[in-house]
PDB file of C-alpha atoms in Angstrom:
ATOM      1  CA  MET A   1     -95.266  42.493 -21.154  1.00 59.00           C
ATOM      2  CA  THR A   2     -96.917  45.790 -22.021  1.00 70.00           C
ATOM      3  CA  ALA A   3    -100.166  46.201 -20.121  1.00 77.00           C
ATOM      4  CA  ILE A   4    -103.317  45.929 -22.237  1.00 80.00           C
ATOM      5  CA  PRO A   5    -104.871  49.403 -22.308  1.00 91.00           C
ATOM      6  CA  ILE A   6    -108.031  49.174 -20.275  1.00 94.00           C
ATOM      7  CA  THR A   7    -110.133  51.672 -18.378  1.00 96.00           C
ATOM      8  CA  ILE A   8    -111.234  50.761 -14.862  1.00 98.00           C
ATOM      9  CA  ARG A   9    -114.354  52.656 -13.923  1.00 98.00           C
ATOM     10  CA  ARG A  10    -117.266  52.447 -11.536  1.00 98.00           C
ATOM     11  CA  ALA A  11    -119.966  50.074 -12.779  1.00 98.00           C
ATOM     12  CA  ARG A  12    -123.228  51.611 -13.954  1.00 98.00           C
ATOM     13  CA  ARG A  13    -126.690  50.134 -13.968  1.00 97.00           C
ATOM     14  CA  ASP A  14    -126.436  49.362 -17.675  1.00 96.00           C
ATOM     15  CA  ASP A  15    -123.332  47.239 -17.023  1.00 97.00           C
ATOM     16  CA  VAL A  16    -125.227  44.786 -14.826  1.00 97.00           C
ATOM     17  CA  GLY A  17    -126.074  42.438 -17.724  1.00 96.00           C
ATOM     18  CA  ALA A  18    -122.441  42.231 -18.850  1.00 96.00           C
ATOM     19  CA  ILE A  19    -121.268  41.624 -15.281  1.00 97.00           C
ATOM     20  CA  VAL A  20    -123.793  38.852 -14.677  1.00 96.00           C
ATOM     21  CA  GLU A  21    -122.752  37.176 -17.929  1.00 95.00           C
ATOM     22  CA  MET A  22    -119.169  37.082 -16.668  1.00 95.00           C
ATOM     23  CA  LEU A  23    -120.267  35.738 -13.281  1.00 95.00           C
ATOM     24  CA  ALA A  24    -122.199  32.973 -15.037  1.00 93.00           C
ATOM     25  CA  ASP A  25    -119.416  32.106 -17.481  1.00 91.00           C
ATOM     26  CA  ASP A  26    -117.660  29.829 -15.042  1.00 83.00           C
ATOM     27  CA  PRO A  27    -118.212  26.248 -13.805  1.00 79.00           C
ATOM     28  CA  LEU A  28    -119.155  27.401 -10.296  1.00 80.00           C
ATOM     29  CA  GLY A  29    -121.065  30.504 -11.349  1.00 82.00           C
ATOM     30  CA  ALA A  30    -123.112  28.787 -14.074  1.00 83.00           C
ATOM     31  CA  ALA A  31    -125.166  26.926 -11.478  1.00 85.00           C
ATOM     32  CA  ARG A  32    -125.855  30.046  -9.443  1.00 87.00           C
ATOM     33  CA  GLU A  33    -126.816  32.737 -11.923  1.00 91.00           C
ATOM     34  CA  ARG A  34    -129.839  33.259 -14.151  1.00 89.00           C
ATOM     35  CA  ILE A  35    -129.232  34.769 -17.557  1.00 87.00           C
ATOM     36  CA  GLU A  36    -132.590  35.895 -18.889  1.00 87.00           C
ATOM     37  CA  ASP A  37    -133.849  38.785 -20.945  1.00 86.00           C
ATOM     38  CA  PRO A  38    -134.868  40.932 -19.178  1.00 89.00           C
ATOM     39  CA  LEU A  39    -132.458  40.184 -16.385  1.00 91.00           C
ATOM     40  CA  PRO A  40    -134.087  39.044 -13.111  1.00 94.00           C
ATOM     41  CA  ALA A  41    -134.949  42.175 -11.115  1.00 95.00           C
ATOM     42  CA  ALA A  42    -132.969  40.930  -8.103  1.00 95.00           C
ATOM     43  CA  TYR A  43    -129.723  41.775  -9.907  1.00 97.00           C
ATOM     44  CA  VAL A  44    -130.738  45.385 -10.486  1.00 96.00           C
ATOM     45  CA  ARG A  45    -131.988  45.736  -6.912  1.00 96.00           C
ATOM     46  CA  ALA A  46    -128.650  44.404  -5.634  1.00 97.00           C
ATOM     47  CA  PHE A  47    -126.810  46.810  -7.920  1.00 98.00           C
ATOM     48  CA  ASP A  48    -128.753  49.791  -6.592  1.00 97.00           C
ATOM     49  CA  GLN A  49    -128.070  48.677  -3.042  1.00 96.00           C
ATOM     50  CA  LEU A  50    -124.322  48.280  -3.465  1.00 96.00           C
ATOM     51  CA  ASP A  51    -124.076  51.415  -5.578  1.00 97.00           C
ATOM     52  CA  ARG A  52    -125.467  53.463  -2.659  1.00 96.00           C
ATOM     53  CA  ASP A  53    -123.011  51.900  -0.201  1.00 95.00           C
ATOM     54  CA  PRO A  54    -120.053  54.203   0.482  1.00 93.00           C
ATOM     55  CA  ASN A  55    -117.863  51.226   1.481  1.00 94.00           C
ATOM     56  CA  ILE A  56    -118.365  49.328  -1.749  1.00 97.00           C
ATOM     57  CA  GLN A  57    -116.889  49.905  -5.169  1.00 98.00           C
ATOM     58  CA  LEU A  58    -118.024  47.658  -7.995  1.00 98.00           C
ATOM     59  CA  VAL A  59    -115.867  48.435 -11.008  1.00 98.00           C
ATOM     60  CA  VAL A  60    -115.578  47.189 -14.557  1.00 98.00           C
ATOM     61  CA  ALA A  61    -112.598  46.980 -16.884  1.00 98.00           C
ATOM     62  CA  GLU A  62    -113.409  48.338 -20.298  1.00 97.00           C
ATOM     63  CA  GLU A  63    -111.355  47.560 -23.389  1.00 95.00           C
ATOM     64  CA  GLU A  64    -112.196  49.508 -26.522  1.00 94.00           C
ATOM     65  CA  GLY A  65    -115.572  50.410 -25.069  1.00 94.00           C
ATOM     66  CA  VAL A  66    -116.487  46.810 -24.160  1.00 96.00           C
ATOM     67  CA  VAL A  67    -116.822  45.544 -20.569  1.00 97.00           C
ATOM     68  CA  VAL A  68    -114.265  42.734 -20.226  1.00 97.00           C
ATOM     69  CA  GLY A  69    -113.815  42.389 -16.460  1.00 97.00           C
ATOM     70  CA  CYS A  70    -115.204  43.262 -13.057  1.00 98.00           C
ATOM     71  CA  LEU A  71    -114.255  43.375  -9.399  1.00 98.00           C
ATOM     72  CA  GLN A  72    -115.963  44.371  -6.169  1.00 98.00           C
ATOM     73  CA  LEU A  73    -113.998  45.972  -3.342  1.00 98.00           C
ATOM     74  CA  CYS A  74    -115.463  46.458   0.133  1.00 98.00           C
ATOM     75  CA  VAL A  75    -113.539  48.549   2.649  1.00 97.00           C
ATOM     76  CA  LEU A  76    -114.617  47.435   6.092  1.00 97.00           C
ATOM     77  CA  PRO A  77    -113.871  49.201   9.352  1.00 96.00           C
ATOM     78  CA  GLY A  78    -113.084  47.021  12.346  1.00 96.00           C
ATOM     79  CA  LEU A  79    -111.340  47.148  15.709  1.00 96.00           C
ATOM     80  CA  SER A  80    -108.587  44.588  15.147  1.00 94.00           C
ATOM     81  CA  SER A  81    -105.097  45.588  14.013  1.00 93.00           C
ATOM     82  CA  GLN A  82    -105.420  48.838  15.942  1.00 94.00           C
ATOM     83  CA  GLY A  83    -108.679  49.844  14.375  1.00 95.00           C
ATOM     84  CA  ALA A  84    -107.506  49.436  10.804  1.00 94.00           C
ATOM     85  CA  SER A  85    -109.886  48.882   7.930  1.00 97.00           C
ATOM     86  CA  ARG A  86    -109.676  45.765   5.774  1.00 97.00           C
ATOM     87  CA  GLY A  87    -110.278  45.477   2.081  1.00 98.00           C
ATOM     88  CA  LEU A  88    -112.338  42.527   0.861  1.00 98.00           C
ATOM     89  CA  ILE A  89    -112.048  41.691  -2.839  1.00 98.00           C
ATOM     90  CA  GLU A  90    -114.934  39.763  -4.384  1.00 96.00           C
ATOM     91  CA  ASP A  91    -116.386  38.740  -7.711  1.00 95.00           C
ATOM     92  CA  VAL A  92    -113.238  39.139  -9.799  1.00 96.00           C
ATOM     93  CA  ARG A  93    -113.995  38.036 -13.344  1.00 95.00           C
ATOM     94  CA  VAL A  94    -112.522  38.515 -16.812  1.00 95.00           C
ATOM     95  CA  ALA A  95    -114.551  37.651 -19.917  1.00 95.00           C
ATOM     96  CA  SER A  96    -113.426  34.199 -21.059  1.00 91.00           C
ATOM     97  CA  HIS A  97    -112.165  35.308 -24.485  1.00 91.00           C
ATOM     98  CA  ARG A  98    -110.066  38.101 -22.935  1.00 89.00           C
ATOM     99  CA  ARG A  99    -108.230  36.093 -20.294  1.00 87.00           C
ATOM    100  CA  SER A 100    -104.445  35.668 -19.800  1.00 86.00           C
ATOM    101  CA  ARG A 101    -103.713  39.184 -21.026  1.00 89.00           C
ATOM    102  CA  GLY A 102    -103.168  40.889 -17.694  1.00 93.00           C
ATOM    103  CA  ILE A 103    -106.650  42.370 -17.277  1.00 96.00           C
ATOM    104  CA  GLY A 104    -107.308  40.557 -13.992  1.00 96.00           C
ATOM    105  CA  GLU A 105    -103.937  41.688 -12.724  1.00 97.00           C
ATOM    106  CA  GLN A 106    -104.729  45.323 -13.485  1.00 97.00           C
ATOM    107  CA  LEU A 107    -108.092  45.005 -11.725  1.00 98.00           C
ATOM    108  CA  VAL A 108    -106.574  43.447  -8.611  1.00 98.00           C
ATOM    109  CA  GLN A 109    -103.693  45.944  -8.513  1.00 97.00           C
ATOM    110  CA  TRP A 110    -106.266  48.724  -8.751  1.00 98.00           C
ATOM    111  CA  ALA A 111    -108.157  47.270  -5.771  1.00 98.00           C
ATOM    112  CA  VAL A 112    -104.986  46.839  -3.696  1.00 98.00           C
ATOM    113  CA  CYS A 113    -104.027  50.428  -4.442  1.00 98.00           C
ATOM    114  CA  GLN A 114    -107.491  51.715  -3.504  1.00 98.00           C
ATOM    115  CA  ALA A 115    -107.519  49.729  -0.266  1.00 98.00           C
ATOM    116  CA  ARG A 116    -104.102  51.026   0.681  1.00 97.00           C
ATOM    117  CA  GLY A 117    -105.165  54.587  -0.118  1.00 97.00           C
ATOM    118  CA  LYS A 118    -108.189  54.187   2.156  1.00 95.00           C
ATOM    119  CA  GLY A 119    -105.963  53.185   5.062  1.00 94.00           C
ATOM    120  CA  CYS A 120    -106.450  49.416   5.004  1.00 97.00           C
ATOM    121  CA  VAL A 121    -103.685  47.316   6.549  1.00 95.00           C
ATOM    122  CA  LEU A 122    -104.847  44.188   4.812  1.00 96.00           C
ATOM    123  CA  VAL A 123    -106.626  43.020   1.692  1.00 98.00           C
ATOM    124  CA  GLU A 124    -108.327  39.642   1.801  1.00 98.00           C
ATOM    125  CA  LEU A 125    -110.310  37.376  -0.470  1.00 98.00           C
ATOM    126  CA  LEU A 126    -111.670  33.863  -0.661  1.00 97.00           C
ATOM    127  CA  THR A 127    -111.121  31.623  -3.677  1.00 97.00           C
ATOM    128  CA  HIS A 128    -112.806  28.257  -4.004  1.00 96.00           C
ATOM    129  CA  HIS A 129    -110.326  25.503  -3.171  1.00 96.00           C
ATOM    130  CA  THR A 130    -110.702  24.066  -6.685  1.00 95.00           C
ATOM    131  CA  ARG A 131    -109.562  27.338  -8.300  1.00 94.00           C
ATOM    132  CA  THR A 132    -105.855  26.554  -8.162  1.00 96.00           C
ATOM    133  CA  ASP A 133    -105.110  28.815 -11.138  1.00 94.00           C
ATOM    134  CA  ALA A 134    -106.663  31.724  -9.268  1.00 95.00           C
ATOM    135  CA  GLN A 135    -104.606  30.912  -6.188  1.00 97.00           C
ATOM    136  CA  ARG A 136    -101.381  30.956  -8.219  1.00 97.00           C
ATOM    137  CA  PHE A 137    -102.470  34.211  -9.824  1.00 97.00           C
ATOM    138  CA  TYR A 138    -103.010  35.881  -6.448  1.00 98.00           C
ATOM    139  CA  GLN A 139     -99.747  34.508  -5.078  1.00 98.00           C
ATOM    140  CA  ARG A 140     -97.924  36.012  -8.047  1.00 97.00           C
ATOM    141  CA  LEU A 141     -99.458  39.377  -7.118  1.00 97.00           C
ATOM    142  CA  GLY A 142     -98.199  39.108  -3.529  1.00 98.00           C
ATOM    143  CA  PHE A 143    -101.076  37.439  -1.713  1.00 98.00           C
ATOM    144  CA  GLN A 144    -100.414  34.623   0.731  1.00 98.00           C
ATOM    145  CA  ARG A 145    -102.426  31.444   1.253  1.00 98.00           C
ATOM    146  CA  SER A 146    -102.599  32.336   4.917  1.00 97.00           C
ATOM    147  CA  HIS A 147    -106.177  31.450   5.824  1.00 98.00           C
ATOM    148  CA  VAL A 148    -108.860  28.846   5.409  1.00 98.00           C
ATOM    149  CA  GLY A 149    -112.005  30.301   3.876  1.00 98.00           C
ATOM    150  CA  MET A 150    -115.047  28.734   5.496  1.00 98.00           C
ATOM    151  CA  THR A 151    -118.565  29.078   4.175  1.00 98.00           C
ATOM    152  CA  MET A 152    -122.095  28.079   5.025  1.00 98.00           C
ATOM    153  CA  ARG A 153    -124.518  28.291   2.117  1.00 96.00           C
ATOM    154  CA  PHE A 154    -128.232  28.439   2.985  1.00 93.00           C
TER     155      PHE A 154
ATOM    156  CA  MET B   1    -125.309  20.621  27.366  1.00 59.00           C
ATOM    157  CA  THR B   2    -127.445  23.499  28.620  1.00 70.00           C
ATOM    158  CA  ALA B   3    -126.430  26.747  26.960  1.00 77.00           C
ATOM    159  CA  ILE B   4    -124.650  29.223  29.248  1.00 80.00           C
ATOM    160  CA  PRO B   5    -127.012  32.163  29.784  1.00 91.00           C
ATOM    161  CA  ILE B   6    -125.493  35.069  27.916  1.00 94.00           C
ATOM    162  CA  THR B   7    -126.868  38.247  26.417  1.00 96.00           C
ATOM    163  CA  ILE B   8    -125.777  39.165  22.910  1.00 98.00           C
ATOM    164  CA  ARG B   9    -126.111  42.896  22.386  1.00 98.00           C
ATOM    165  CA  ARG B  10    -124.745  45.636  20.165  1.00 98.00           C
ATOM    166  CA  ALA B  11    -121.328  46.832  21.340  1.00 98.00           C
ATOM    167  CA  ARG B  12    -121.118  50.295  22.850  1.00 98.00           C
ATOM    168  CA  ARG B  13    -118.239  52.729  22.929  1.00 97.00           C
ATOM    169  CA  ASP B  14    -117.441  51.761  26.522  1.00 96.00           C
ATOM    170  CA  ASP B  15    -116.997  48.108  25.472  1.00 97.00           C
ATOM    171  CA  VAL B  16    -114.095  48.923  23.170  1.00 97.00           C
ATOM    172  CA  GLY B  17    -111.455  48.336  25.848  1.00 96.00           C
ATOM    173  CA  ALA B  18    -112.834  44.890  26.724  1.00 96.00           C
ATOM    174  CA  ILE B  19    -113.059  43.948  23.035  1.00 97.00           C
ATOM    175  CA  VAL B  20    -109.489  45.025  22.310  1.00 96.00           C
ATOM    176  CA  GLU B  21    -108.280  43.008  25.299  1.00 95.00           C
ATOM    177  CA  MET B  22    -109.897  39.900  23.816  1.00 95.00           C
ATOM    178  CA  LEU B  23    -108.412  40.640  20.385  1.00 95.00           C
ATOM    179  CA  ALA B  24    -104.965  40.939  21.966  1.00 93.00           C
ATOM    180  CA  ASP B  25    -105.309  37.820  24.129  1.00 91.00           C
ATOM    181  CA  ASP B  26    -104.223  35.485  21.369  1.00 83.00           C
ATOM    182  CA  PRO B  27    -100.863  34.514  19.821  1.00 79.00           C
ATOM    183  CA  LEU B  28    -101.686  36.219  16.508  1.00 80.00           C
ATOM    184  CA  GLY B  29    -103.490  39.205  17.997  1.00 83.00           C
ATOM    185  CA  ALA B  30    -100.868  39.981  20.651  1.00 83.00           C
ATOM    186  CA  ALA B  31     -98.444  41.259  18.013  1.00 85.00           C
ATOM    187  CA  ARG B  32    -101.043  43.457  16.349  1.00 87.00           C
ATOM    188  CA  GLU B  33    -102.849  45.250  19.148  1.00 91.00           C
ATOM    189  CA  ARG B  34    -101.800  47.957  21.612  1.00 90.00           C
ATOM    190  CA  ILE B  35    -103.216  47.749  25.109  1.00 87.00           C
ATOM    191  CA  GLU B  36    -102.606  51.097  26.754  1.00 88.00           C
ATOM    192  CA  ASP B  37    -104.471  53.306  29.171  1.00 86.00           C
ATOM    193  CA  PRO B  38    -106.015  55.342  27.701  1.00 89.00           C
ATOM    194  CA  LEU B  39    -106.632  53.130  24.705  1.00 91.00           C
ATOM    195  CA  PRO B  40    -105.075  54.411  21.447  1.00 94.00           C
ATOM    196  CA  ALA B  41    -107.588  56.784  19.834  1.00 95.00           C
ATOM    197  CA  ALA B  42    -107.576  54.776  16.578  1.00 95.00           C
ATOM    198  CA  TYR B  43    -109.691  52.091  18.256  1.00 97.00           C
ATOM    199  CA  VAL B  44    -112.399  54.540  19.274  1.00 96.00           C
ATOM    200  CA  ARG B  45    -112.354  56.181  15.838  1.00 96.00           C
ATOM    201  CA  ALA B  46    -112.771  52.755  14.227  1.00 97.00           C
ATOM    202  CA  PHE B  47    -115.607  51.950  16.600  1.00 98.00           C
ATOM    203  CA  ASP B  48    -117.455  55.155  15.724  1.00 97.00           C
ATOM    204  CA  GLN B  49    -116.995  54.399  12.040  1.00 96.00           C
ATOM    205  CA  LEU B  50    -118.319  50.856  12.182  1.00 96.00           C
ATOM    206  CA  ASP B  51    -121.091  51.824  14.587  1.00 97.00           C
ATOM    207  CA  ARG B  52    -122.448  54.271  11.973  1.00 96.00           C
ATOM    208  CA  ASP B  53    -122.331  51.641   9.229  1.00 95.00           C
ATOM    209  CA  PRO B  54    -125.758  50.122   8.603  1.00 93.00           C
ATOM    210  CA  ASN B  55    -124.178  46.949   7.151  1.00 94.00           C
ATOM    211  CA  ILE B  56    -122.064  46.204  10.205  1.00 97.00           C
ATOM    212  CA  GLN B  57    -123.034  44.799  13.565  1.00 98.00           C
ATOM    213  CA  LEU B  58    -120.361  44.517  16.215  1.00 98.00           C
ATOM    214  CA  VAL B  59    -121.837  42.627  19.145  1.00 98.00           C
ATOM    215  CA  VAL B  60    -120.648  41.457  22.521  1.00 98.00           C
ATOM    216  CA  ALA B  61    -121.659  38.483  24.619  1.00 98.00           C
ATOM    217  CA  GLU B  62    -122.286  39.458  28.199  1.00 97.00           C
ATOM    218  CA  GLU B  63    -122.335  36.972  31.065  1.00 95.00           C
ATOM    219  CA  GLU B  64    -123.495  38.285  34.436  1.00 94.00           C
ATOM    220  CA  GLY B  65    -122.824  41.849  33.289  1.00 94.00           C
ATOM    221  CA  VAL B  66    -119.290  41.111  32.072  1.00 96.00           C
ATOM    222  CA  VAL B  67    -118.229  41.208  28.415  1.00 97.00           C
ATOM    223  CA  VAL B  68    -116.918  37.717  27.609  1.00 97.00           C
ATOM    224  CA  GLY B  69    -117.058  37.547  23.817  1.00 97.00           C
ATOM    225  CA  CYS B  70    -117.408  39.516  20.616  1.00 98.00           C
ATOM    226  CA  LEU B  71    -118.178  39.103  16.921  1.00 98.00           C
ATOM    227  CA  GLN B  72    -118.487  41.394  13.936  1.00 98.00           C
ATOM    228  CA  LEU B  73    -120.971  40.654  11.163  1.00 98.00           C
ATOM    229  CA  CYS B  74    -120.954  42.533   7.857  1.00 98.00           C
ATOM    230  CA  VAL B  75    -123.840  42.005   5.458  1.00 97.00           C
ATOM    231  CA  LEU B  76    -122.592  42.841   1.994  1.00 97.00           C
ATOM    232  CA  PRO B  77    -124.697  43.292  -1.108  1.00 96.00           C
ATOM    233  CA  GLY B  78    -123.301  41.930  -4.361  1.00 96.00           C
ATOM    234  CA  LEU B  79    -124.428  40.782  -7.781  1.00 96.00           C
ATOM    235  CA  SER B  80    -123.361  37.137  -7.661  1.00 94.00           C
ATOM    236  CA  SER B  81    -125.769  34.356  -6.651  1.00 93.00           C
ATOM    237  CA  GLN B  82    -128.646  36.301  -8.217  1.00 94.00           C
ATOM    238  CA  GLY B  83    -127.965  39.489  -6.354  1.00 95.00           C
ATOM    239  CA  ALA B  84    -127.888  37.899  -2.923  1.00 94.00           C
ATOM    240  CA  SER B  85    -126.130  39.466   0.023  1.00 97.00           C
ATOM    241  CA  ARG B  86    -123.332  37.649   1.824  1.00 97.00           C
ATOM    242  CA  GLY B  87    -122.566  37.688   5.501  1.00 98.00           C
ATOM    243  CA  LEU B  88    -118.929  38.076   6.535  1.00 98.00           C
ATOM    244  CA  ILE B  89    -118.086  37.061  10.095  1.00 98.00           C
ATOM    245  CA  GLU B  90    -114.968  38.613  11.620  1.00 96.00           C
ATOM    246  CA  ASP B  91    -113.195  39.085  14.919  1.00 95.00           C
ATOM    247  CA  VAL B  92    -114.849  36.264  16.832  1.00 96.00           C
ATOM    248  CA  ARG B  93    -113.324  36.072  20.280  1.00 95.00           C
ATOM    249  CA  VAL B  94    -114.180  34.625  23.675  1.00 95.00           C
ATOM    250  CA  ALA B  95    -112.302  35.728  26.805  1.00 95.00           C
ATOM    251  CA  SER B  96    -109.661  33.074  27.509  1.00 92.00           C
ATOM    252  CA  HIS B  97    -111.006  32.100  30.957  1.00 91.00           C
ATOM    253  CA  ARG B  98    -114.534  31.641  29.571  1.00 89.00           C
ATOM    254  CA  ARG B  99    -113.759  29.378  26.620  1.00 87.00           C
ATOM    255  CA  SER B 100    -115.114  25.884  25.853  1.00 86.00           C
ATOM    256  CA  ARG B 101    -118.501  26.668  27.373  1.00 89.00           C
ATOM    257  CA  GLY B 102    -120.481  27.290  24.208  1.00 93.00           C
ATOM    258  CA  ILE B 103    -120.249  31.094  24.175  1.00 96.00           C
ATOM    259  CA  GLY B 104    -118.548  31.203  20.767  1.00 96.00           C
ATOM    260  CA  GLU B 105    -121.159  28.839  19.415  1.00 97.00           C
ATOM    261  CA  GLN B 106    -123.980  31.090  20.587  1.00 97.00           C
ATOM    262  CA  LEU B 107    -122.280  34.118  19.025  1.00 98.00           C
ATOM    263  CA  VAL B 108    -121.786  32.389  15.669  1.00 98.00           C
ATOM    264  CA  GLN B 109    -125.319  30.967  15.643  1.00 97.00           C
ATOM    265  CA  TRP B 110    -126.614  34.470  16.334  1.00 98.00           C
ATOM    266  CA  ALA B 111    -124.646  35.795  13.345  1.00 98.00           C
ATOM    267  CA  VAL B 112    -125.825  33.005  11.040  1.00 98.00           C
ATOM    268  CA  CYS B 113    -129.396  33.679  12.085  1.00 98.00           C
ATOM    269  CA  GLN B 114    -129.024  37.434  11.512  1.00 98.00           C
ATOM    270  CA  ALA B 115    -127.447  36.908   8.100  1.00 98.00           C
ATOM    271  CA  ARG B 116    -130.221  34.541   7.081  1.00 97.00           C
ATOM    272  CA  GLY B 117    -132.843  37.011   8.299  1.00 96.00           C
ATOM    273  CA  LYS B 118    -131.260  39.746   6.201  1.00 95.00           C
ATOM    274  CA  GLY B 119    -131.573  37.615   3.076  1.00 94.00           C
ATOM    275  CA  CYS B 120    -127.994  36.358   2.777  1.00 97.00           C
ATOM    276  CA  VAL B 121    -127.472  33.120   0.835  1.00 95.00           C
ATOM    277  CA  LEU B 122    -124.062  32.558   2.317  1.00 96.00           C
ATOM    278  CA  VAL B 123    -122.022  33.306   5.402  1.00 98.00           C
ATOM    279  CA  GLU B 124    -118.255  33.320   5.050  1.00 98.00           C
ATOM    280  CA  LEU B 125    -115.209  33.831   7.211  1.00 98.00           C
ATOM    281  CA  LEU B 126    -111.458  33.457   7.122  1.00 98.00           C
ATOM    282  CA  THR B 127    -109.522  31.662   9.855  1.00 97.00           C
ATOM    283  CA  HIS B 128    -105.746  31.610   9.950  1.00 96.00           C
ATOM    284  CA  HIS B 129    -104.467  28.252   8.680  1.00 96.00           C
ATOM    285  CA  THR B 130    -102.817  27.613  12.039  1.00 95.00           C
ATOM    286  CA  ARG B 131    -106.143  27.878  13.907  1.00 94.00           C
ATOM    287  CA  THR B 132    -107.121  24.252  13.445  1.00 96.00           C
ATOM    288  CA  ASP B 133    -109.279  24.293  16.589  1.00 94.00           C
ATOM    289  CA  ALA B 134    -111.287  27.171  15.125  1.00 95.00           C
ATOM    290  CA  GLN B 135    -111.701  25.274  11.854  1.00 97.00           C
ATOM    291  CA  ARG B 136    -113.060  22.227  13.666  1.00 97.00           C
ATOM    292  CA  PHE B 137    -115.358  24.496  15.675  1.00 97.00           C
ATOM    293  CA  TYR B 138    -116.808  26.067  12.522  1.00 98.00           C
ATOM    294  CA  GLN B 139    -117.159  22.692  10.823  1.00 98.00           C
ATOM    295  CA  ARG B 140    -119.132  21.453  13.803  1.00 97.00           C
ATOM    296  CA  LEU B 141    -121.489  24.418  13.332  1.00 97.00           C
ATOM    297  CA  GLY B 142    -122.042  23.525   9.665  1.00 98.00           C
ATOM    298  CA  PHE B 143    -119.378  25.544   7.862  1.00 98.00           C
ATOM    299  CA  GLN B 144    -117.332  23.926   5.108  1.00 98.00           C
ATOM    300  CA  ARG B 145    -113.623  24.354   4.400  1.00 98.00           C
ATOM    301  CA  SER B 146    -114.564  25.274   0.855  1.00 97.00           C
ATOM    302  CA  HIS B 147    -112.209  28.150   0.097  1.00 98.00           C
ATOM    303  CA  VAL B 148    -108.642  29.327   0.413  1.00 98.00           C
ATOM    304  CA  GLY B 149    -108.401  32.614   2.278  1.00 98.00           C
ATOM    305  CA  MET B 150    -105.742  34.776   0.693  1.00 98.00           C
ATOM    306  CA  THR B 151    -104.370  37.930   2.267  1.00 98.00           C
ATOM    307  CA  MET B 152    -101.935  40.713   1.533  1.00 98.00           C
ATOM    308  CA  ARG B 153    -100.844  42.656   4.589  1.00 96.00           C
ATOM    309  CA  PHE B 154     -99.316  46.105   3.961  1.00 93.00           C
TER     310      PHE B 154
END
């Protein structure tokens, strides 16, 4: 399959609305997000905070000038594995009408490549146990179901 | 049970050796770490890097002046859940001869409390699927086995 031509670039403040729409367009996300116009200020505050953080890259996939996907990569230093950094992938989304065309794969491959380039020995992520499609997707890209992801929501 | 009196404090450079020993004192960690004297410089470099990071707290538990446990907490901003930060708990260890006395519990409760205080809506962690004791421990503290933790090791 020829890869869909997309551009992966750092998210800007004016992408926040499009990103939040993708986060909300999902059975689990729908209950957690608030799509309003104007967007709740907390989203923009969070964007500014992560945008300043040198360890975090929030990127979007753009297809013909339209934002169609997003991904957040955190590169985290730590002592284990001989002081190697770890890459944490979060908030991977592709707009519902653009799915199954390899966009998510390109985003994740980009993140893996970035993490490797920044000296990580490991990339990790959590997917909800009900997201079996996502788990197959990540396995196809070389991830292993090696861990249990445990959460406490306040 | 009365809680064992421990002090939880920020790790210092001169704790790195004791922390690495705890990371290595474990079937999974033993293969990954290098205990040498002097300690490989990569550990100290990683410590300096994480110590400078305002989002990361590496702490140790001290009992009668001796380091007996450690935990790393990262507080990560993100857009999802209405721009709420998430707490990621990593590298939780208790020295093997001091286990089963509630030290790990105090460390994890400290991290949950910190994360909550910093406005996180969620604390998350990955435990290797073979660490069933750890999973029971976290469940007892209120964590759910909600996610699959997927990793790619380079």
